[in-house]
Amino acid sequence: MKTKTTKIIYWISTTLVALMMTFSAYSYLTNETIKQGFHHLGFPDYFRVELAIAKILGAIVLLVPLKGQWKEWAYAGFAFTFISAFIAHSASGDPINNRIGPVVFLIVLLLSYFTYHKSKTVSL
């Protein structure tokens, strides 16, 4: 893949993940239906708030140029979040449309992750 194409794919996929995480964090804090959904899955309210804060911080880390392992931690955290959401919805017997969203965003996250690393090695 060309460097320019790699960077475009990276920014599109990363922006999609960051927007989705920011929107879901906002929903976690403001939407009563989401709150009830957390109760349905067996999670306490404080977990919903902690997860919202972590999603906002992770979205910022993905978008801001940082040195060190911060981005790796954000990618890992989001991967765990998507996998855990899939497992929680599956274990609760939720319909397939509740399970497929986390899988789709895991794929977008992986695309962001791999193009991030590819663009780093190409630009050196």
Short mmCIF file of N, CA and C in Angstrom, two decimals:
data_model
loop_
_atom_site.label_atom_id
_atom_site.label_comp_id
_atom_site.label_asym_id
_atom_site.label_seq_id
_atom_site.Cartn_x
_atom_site.Cartn_y
_atom_site.Cartn_z
N MET A 1 0.85 -1.18 0.00
CA MET A 1 0.00 0.00 0.00
C MET A 1 0.89 1.24 0.00
N LYS A 2 0.49 2.23 -0.75
CA LYS A 2 1.25 3.48 -0.79
C LYS A 2 1.14 4.21 0.53
N THR A 3 2.15 5.01 0.82
CA THR A 3 2.17 5.76 2.07
C THR A 3 0.96 6.68 2.21
N LYS A 4 0.61 7.40 1.14
CA LYS A 4 -0.52 8.32 1.20
C LYS A 4 -1.83 7.56 1.43
N THR A 5 -2.01 6.46 0.72
CA THR A 5 -3.22 5.64 0.89
C THR A 5 -3.29 5.09 2.31
N THR A 6 -2.16 4.63 2.82
CA THR A 6 -2.11 4.10 4.19
C THR A 6 -2.52 5.17 5.19
N LYS A 7 -2.01 6.37 5.03
CA LYS A 7 -2.35 7.45 5.96
C LYS A 7 -3.83 7.83 5.87
N ILE A 8 -4.37 7.83 4.67
CA ILE A 8 -5.79 8.16 4.50
C ILE A 8 -6.65 7.10 5.20
N ILE A 9 -6.32 5.82 4.97
CA ILE A 9 -7.08 4.74 5.62
C ILE A 9 -6.93 4.83 7.13
N TYR A 10 -5.72 5.14 7.59
CA TYR A 10 -5.49 5.29 9.03
C TYR A 10 -6.38 6.39 9.61
N TRP A 11 -6.37 7.56 8.99
CA TRP A 11 -7.13 8.67 9.56
C TRP A 11 -8.64 8.45 9.49
N ILE A 12 -9.11 7.85 8.43
CA ILE A 12 -10.55 7.57 8.34
C ILE A 12 -10.97 6.56 9.40
N SER A 13 -10.24 5.44 9.49
CA SER A 13 -10.61 4.42 10.47
C SER A 13 -10.44 4.91 11.91
N THR A 14 -9.39 5.66 12.17
CA THR A 14 -9.14 6.17 13.52
C THR A 14 -10.20 7.19 13.91
N THR A 15 -10.56 8.05 12.99
CA THR A 15 -11.61 9.04 13.25
C THR A 15 -12.95 8.36 13.51
N LEU A 16 -13.26 7.32 12.74
CA LEU A 16 -14.51 6.59 12.97
C LEU A 16 -14.54 5.97 14.37
N VAL A 17 -13.45 5.35 14.77
CA VAL A 17 -13.39 4.75 16.11
C VAL A 17 -13.52 5.83 17.18
N ALA A 18 -12.78 6.93 17.02
CA ALA A 18 -12.82 8.01 18.02
C ALA A 18 -14.22 8.62 18.12
N LEU A 19 -14.87 8.83 16.99
CA LEU A 19 -16.23 9.38 17.00
C LEU A 19 -17.21 8.41 17.66
N MET A 20 -17.08 7.13 17.34
CA MET A 20 -17.98 6.14 17.93
C MET A 20 -17.77 6.05 19.44
N MET A 21 -16.53 6.08 19.87
CA MET A 21 -16.24 6.00 21.30
C MET A 21 -16.75 7.25 22.03
N THR A 22 -16.58 8.41 21.42
CA THR A 22 -17.06 9.65 22.02
C THR A 22 -18.58 9.66 22.11
N PHE A 23 -19.23 9.25 21.03
CA PHE A 23 -20.70 9.20 21.03
C PHE A 23 -21.21 8.20 22.06
N SER A 24 -20.58 7.01 22.13
CA SER A 24 -21.06 6.03 23.10
C SER A 24 -20.80 6.51 24.53
N ALA A 25 -19.69 7.18 24.76
CA ALA A 25 -19.41 7.73 26.10
C ALA A 25 -20.48 8.75 26.49
N TYR A 26 -20.82 9.62 25.55
CA TYR A 26 -21.87 10.61 25.80
C TYR A 26 -23.20 9.90 26.11
N SER A 27 -23.51 8.87 25.33
CA SER A 27 -24.74 8.12 25.55
C SER A 27 -24.74 7.41 26.90
N TYR A 28 -23.59 6.88 27.30
CA TYR A 28 -23.48 6.20 28.58
C TYR A 28 -23.84 7.16 29.73
N LEU A 29 -23.50 8.42 29.56
CA LEU A 29 -23.71 9.40 30.63
C LEU A 29 -25.07 10.07 30.58
N THR A 30 -25.76 10.05 29.44
CA THR A 30 -26.98 10.84 29.29
C THR A 30 -28.23 10.04 28.91
N ASN A 31 -28.09 8.83 28.42
CA ASN A 31 -29.22 8.09 27.88
C ASN A 31 -29.74 7.06 28.89
N GLU A 32 -30.97 7.20 29.28
CA GLU A 32 -31.57 6.29 30.26
C GLU A 32 -31.68 4.86 29.73
N THR A 33 -31.91 4.72 28.44
CA THR A 33 -31.99 3.39 27.84
C THR A 33 -30.66 2.65 27.93
N ILE A 34 -29.58 3.38 27.73
CA ILE A 34 -28.24 2.78 27.85
C ILE A 34 -28.00 2.36 29.30
N LYS A 35 -28.41 3.20 30.22
CA LYS A 35 -28.28 2.86 31.65
C LYS A 35 -29.02 1.56 31.96
N GLN A 36 -30.22 1.43 31.45
CA GLN A 36 -30.99 0.21 31.65
C GLN A 36 -30.33 -0.98 30.97
N GLY A 37 -29.69 -0.72 29.82
CA GLY A 37 -28.96 -1.78 29.12
C GLY A 37 -27.81 -2.32 29.94
N PHE A 38 -27.12 -1.45 30.64
CA PHE A 38 -26.03 -1.89 31.52
C PHE A 38 -26.58 -2.76 32.66
N HIS A 39 -27.73 -2.37 33.19
CA HIS A 39 -28.36 -3.17 34.25
C HIS A 39 -28.78 -4.53 33.70
N HIS A 40 -29.30 -4.53 32.47
CA HIS A 40 -29.70 -5.78 31.81
C HIS A 40 -28.51 -6.73 31.67
N LEU A 41 -27.34 -6.17 31.39
CA LEU A 41 -26.13 -6.98 31.24
C LEU A 41 -25.51 -7.36 32.59
N GLY A 42 -26.03 -6.79 33.67
CA GLY A 42 -25.54 -7.13 35.00
C GLY A 42 -24.41 -6.25 35.51
N PHE A 43 -24.21 -5.08 34.86
CA PHE A 43 -23.13 -4.19 35.27
C PHE A 43 -23.65 -3.09 36.20
N PRO A 44 -22.85 -2.67 37.18
CA PRO A 44 -23.26 -1.59 38.07
C PRO A 44 -23.11 -0.22 37.40
N ASP A 45 -23.77 0.78 37.95
CA ASP A 45 -23.72 2.14 37.39
C ASP A 45 -22.31 2.72 37.34
N TYR A 46 -21.52 2.46 38.36
CA TYR A 46 -20.18 3.05 38.37
C TYR A 46 -19.34 2.54 37.20
N PHE A 47 -19.57 1.31 36.76
CA PHE A 47 -18.82 0.77 35.63
C PHE A 47 -19.16 1.53 34.35
N ARG A 48 -20.43 1.87 34.18
CA ARG A 48 -20.89 2.64 33.02
C ARG A 48 -20.17 3.99 32.98
N VAL A 49 -20.06 4.66 34.12
CA VAL A 49 -19.40 5.97 34.20
C VAL A 49 -17.90 5.82 33.96
N GLU A 50 -17.28 4.83 34.59
CA GLU A 50 -15.84 4.59 34.37
C GLU A 50 -15.54 4.31 32.90
N LEU A 51 -16.38 3.50 32.27
CA LEU A 51 -16.18 3.15 30.87
C LEU A 51 -16.35 4.38 29.97
N ALA A 52 -17.30 5.24 30.30
CA ALA A 52 -17.49 6.47 29.53
C ALA A 52 -16.25 7.35 29.60
N ILE A 53 -15.71 7.52 30.78
CA ILE A 53 -14.50 8.34 30.95
C ILE A 53 -13.33 7.72 30.20
N ALA A 54 -13.17 6.40 30.30
CA ALA A 54 -12.07 5.72 29.61
C ALA A 54 -12.21 5.85 28.10
N LYS A 55 -13.43 5.80 27.59
CA LYS A 55 -13.64 5.93 26.15
C LYS A 55 -13.28 7.33 25.66
N ILE A 56 -13.63 8.34 26.43
CA ILE A 56 -13.27 9.72 26.04
C ILE A 56 -11.75 9.88 26.03
N LEU A 57 -11.10 9.41 27.08
CA LEU A 57 -9.64 9.51 27.15
C LEU A 57 -8.97 8.72 26.03
N GLY A 58 -9.47 7.52 25.75
CA GLY A 58 -8.91 6.70 24.68
C GLY A 58 -9.08 7.34 23.31
N ALA A 59 -10.22 7.95 23.07
CA ALA A 59 -10.45 8.63 21.78
C ALA A 59 -9.46 9.78 21.60
N ILE A 60 -9.23 10.52 22.67
CA ILE A 60 -8.26 11.62 22.61
C ILE A 60 -6.86 11.08 22.32
N VAL A 61 -6.48 10.02 23.01
CA VAL A 61 -5.15 9.43 22.83
C VAL A 61 -4.96 8.95 21.39
N LEU A 62 -5.99 8.37 20.79
CA LEU A 62 -5.86 7.91 19.41
C LEU A 62 -5.66 9.06 18.42
N LEU A 63 -6.25 10.20 18.70
CA LEU A 63 -6.20 11.32 17.76
C LEU A 63 -5.01 12.25 17.93
N VAL A 64 -4.46 12.31 19.12
CA VAL A 64 -3.37 13.25 19.42
C VAL A 64 -2.03 12.56 19.20
N PRO A 65 -1.08 13.26 18.57
CA PRO A 65 0.24 12.65 18.40
C PRO A 65 0.98 12.57 19.73
N LEU A 66 1.22 11.35 20.19
CA LEU A 66 1.89 11.13 21.46
C LEU A 66 3.07 10.18 21.27
N LYS A 67 4.05 10.35 22.08
CA LYS A 67 5.18 9.43 22.08
C LYS A 67 4.95 8.37 23.15
N GLY A 68 5.67 7.27 23.02
CA GLY A 68 5.55 6.23 24.01
C GLY A 68 4.45 5.24 23.67
N GLN A 69 4.00 4.53 24.67
CA GLN A 69 3.05 3.43 24.50
C GLN A 69 1.58 3.81 24.71
N TRP A 70 1.27 5.09 24.80
CA TRP A 70 -0.11 5.51 25.08
C TRP A 70 -1.09 4.98 24.05
N LYS A 71 -0.74 5.08 22.77
CA LYS A 71 -1.65 4.61 21.72
C LYS A 71 -1.85 3.10 21.82
N GLU A 72 -0.78 2.37 22.13
CA GLU A 72 -0.90 0.92 22.28
C GLU A 72 -1.91 0.57 23.37
N TRP A 73 -1.86 1.30 24.48
CA TRP A 73 -2.80 1.07 25.58
C TRP A 73 -4.23 1.40 25.16
N ALA A 74 -4.39 2.48 24.39
CA ALA A 74 -5.73 2.85 23.93
C ALA A 74 -6.27 1.78 22.97
N TYR A 75 -5.44 1.33 22.04
CA TYR A 75 -5.88 0.27 21.13
C TYR A 75 -6.25 -0.99 21.91
N ALA A 76 -5.42 -1.38 22.87
CA ALA A 76 -5.70 -2.58 23.67
C ALA A 76 -7.00 -2.42 24.46
N GLY A 77 -7.17 -1.25 25.07
CA GLY A 77 -8.38 -1.00 25.85
C GLY A 77 -9.64 -1.08 25.00
N PHE A 78 -9.58 -0.48 23.82
CA PHE A 78 -10.75 -0.54 22.93
C PHE A 78 -10.99 -1.96 22.43
N ALA A 79 -9.92 -2.70 22.14
CA ALA A 79 -10.10 -4.09 21.71
C ALA A 79 -10.77 -4.91 22.81
N PHE A 80 -10.31 -4.75 24.05
CA PHE A 80 -10.94 -5.45 25.17
C PHE A 80 -12.40 -5.03 25.32
N THR A 81 -12.67 -3.75 25.13
CA THR A 81 -14.05 -3.25 25.24
C THR A 81 -14.96 -3.88 24.20
N PHE A 82 -14.50 -3.93 22.95
CA PHE A 82 -15.33 -4.51 21.88
C PHE A 82 -15.54 -6.00 22.08
N ILE A 83 -14.49 -6.70 22.44
CA ILE A 83 -14.61 -8.14 22.67
C ILE A 83 -15.52 -8.41 23.86
N SER A 84 -15.35 -7.65 24.93
CA SER A 84 -16.19 -7.82 26.12
C SER A 84 -17.65 -7.49 25.82
N ALA A 85 -17.89 -6.46 25.01
CA ALA A 85 -19.28 -6.11 24.65
C ALA A 85 -19.92 -7.25 23.86
N PHE A 86 -19.17 -7.83 22.94
CA PHE A 86 -19.70 -8.97 22.17
C PHE A 86 -20.04 -10.13 23.11
N ILE A 87 -19.14 -10.44 24.02
CA ILE A 87 -19.36 -11.55 24.96
C ILE A 87 -20.56 -11.25 25.87
N ALA A 88 -20.64 -10.05 26.40
CA ALA A 88 -21.73 -9.69 27.31
C ALA A 88 -23.08 -9.78 26.61
N HIS A 89 -23.17 -9.25 25.38
CA HIS A 89 -24.44 -9.31 24.65
C HIS A 89 -24.79 -10.74 24.27
N SER A 90 -23.79 -11.53 23.92
CA SER A 90 -24.04 -12.93 23.56
C SER A 90 -24.50 -13.72 24.78
N ALA A 91 -23.83 -13.54 25.91
CA ALA A 91 -24.17 -14.27 27.13
C ALA A 91 -25.55 -13.89 27.65
N SER A 92 -25.97 -12.66 27.37
CA SER A 92 -27.29 -12.20 27.84
C SER A 92 -28.41 -12.59 26.89
N GLY A 93 -28.06 -13.23 25.79
CA GLY A 93 -29.08 -13.64 24.84
C GLY A 93 -29.64 -12.51 24.01
N ASP A 94 -28.90 -11.43 23.90
CA ASP A 94 -29.36 -10.29 23.11
C ASP A 94 -29.40 -10.66 21.62
N PRO A 95 -30.24 -9.95 20.85
CA PRO A 95 -30.33 -10.23 19.41
C PRO A 95 -29.00 -9.95 18.69
N ILE A 96 -28.86 -10.53 17.52
CA ILE A 96 -27.62 -10.45 16.75
C ILE A 96 -27.22 -9.00 16.45
N ASN A 97 -28.19 -8.10 16.25
CA ASN A 97 -27.82 -6.71 15.95
C ASN A 97 -27.11 -6.04 17.12
N ASN A 98 -27.32 -6.50 18.34
CA ASN A 98 -26.59 -5.97 19.50
C ASN A 98 -25.17 -6.55 19.56
N ARG A 99 -24.98 -7.71 18.97
CA ARG A 99 -23.67 -8.38 19.01
C ARG A 99 -22.77 -7.97 17.86
N ILE A 100 -23.35 -7.60 16.73
CA ILE A 100 -22.56 -7.35 15.52
C ILE A 100 -21.82 -6.01 15.58
N GLY A 101 -22.40 -5.01 16.24
CA GLY A 101 -21.76 -3.69 16.32
C GLY A 101 -20.35 -3.74 16.88
N PRO A 102 -20.14 -4.39 18.04
CA PRO A 102 -18.78 -4.47 18.57
C PRO A 102 -17.80 -5.17 17.63
N VAL A 103 -18.29 -6.18 16.91
CA VAL A 103 -17.42 -6.90 15.97
C VAL A 103 -17.01 -5.99 14.81
N VAL A 104 -17.97 -5.24 14.29
CA VAL A 104 -17.68 -4.32 13.18
C VAL A 104 -16.66 -3.27 13.63
N PHE A 105 -16.86 -2.70 14.81
CA PHE A 105 -15.92 -1.68 15.27
C PHE A 105 -14.57 -2.27 15.67
N LEU A 106 -14.54 -3.54 16.05
CA LEU A 106 -13.25 -4.19 16.29
C LEU A 106 -12.47 -4.29 14.97
N ILE A 107 -13.16 -4.59 13.90
CA ILE A 107 -12.51 -4.66 12.58
C ILE A 107 -11.98 -3.28 12.18
N VAL A 108 -12.78 -2.24 12.38
CA VAL A 108 -12.33 -0.87 12.07
C VAL A 108 -11.14 -0.50 12.94
N LEU A 109 -11.18 -0.88 14.23
CA LEU A 109 -10.06 -0.62 15.13
C LEU A 109 -8.80 -1.33 14.65
N LEU A 110 -8.92 -2.58 14.24
CA LEU A 110 -7.76 -3.32 13.73
C LEU A 110 -7.20 -2.67 12.48
N LEU A 111 -8.07 -2.18 11.61
CA LEU A 111 -7.62 -1.46 10.42
C LEU A 111 -6.83 -0.22 10.82
N SER A 112 -7.32 0.52 11.79
CA SER A 112 -6.61 1.69 12.30
C SER A 112 -5.25 1.29 12.87
N TYR A 113 -5.25 0.25 13.68
CA TYR A 113 -4.02 -0.20 14.34
C TYR A 113 -2.95 -0.61 13.33
N PHE A 114 -3.33 -1.43 12.36
CA PHE A 114 -2.34 -1.91 11.39
C PHE A 114 -1.86 -0.81 10.46
N THR A 115 -2.74 0.10 10.06
CA THR A 115 -2.29 1.20 9.20
C THR A 115 -1.47 2.21 10.00
N TYR A 116 -1.74 2.35 11.29
CA TYR A 116 -0.92 3.20 12.15
C TYR A 116 0.52 2.69 12.16
N HIS A 117 0.67 1.40 12.39
CA HIS A 117 2.01 0.83 12.43
C HIS A 117 2.67 0.80 11.06
N LYS A 118 1.90 0.58 10.03
CA LYS A 118 2.46 0.58 8.68
C LYS A 118 2.93 1.99 8.29
N SER A 119 2.15 3.00 8.63
CA SER A 119 2.55 4.38 8.30
C SER A 119 3.76 4.82 9.12
N LYS A 120 3.88 4.30 10.35
CA LYS A 120 5.06 4.63 11.17
C LYS A 120 6.33 4.03 10.56
N THR A 121 6.28 2.81 10.11
CA THR A 121 7.48 2.16 9.57
C THR A 121 7.83 2.71 8.20
N VAL A 122 6.84 3.10 7.41
CA VAL A 122 7.09 3.65 6.08
C VAL A 122 7.69 5.04 6.18
N SER A 123 7.22 5.84 7.12
CA SER A 123 7.67 7.23 7.20
C SER A 123 9.02 7.41 7.86
N LEU A 124 9.59 6.35 8.44
CA LEU A 124 10.88 6.46 9.10
C LEU A 124 12.02 6.55 8.12
#
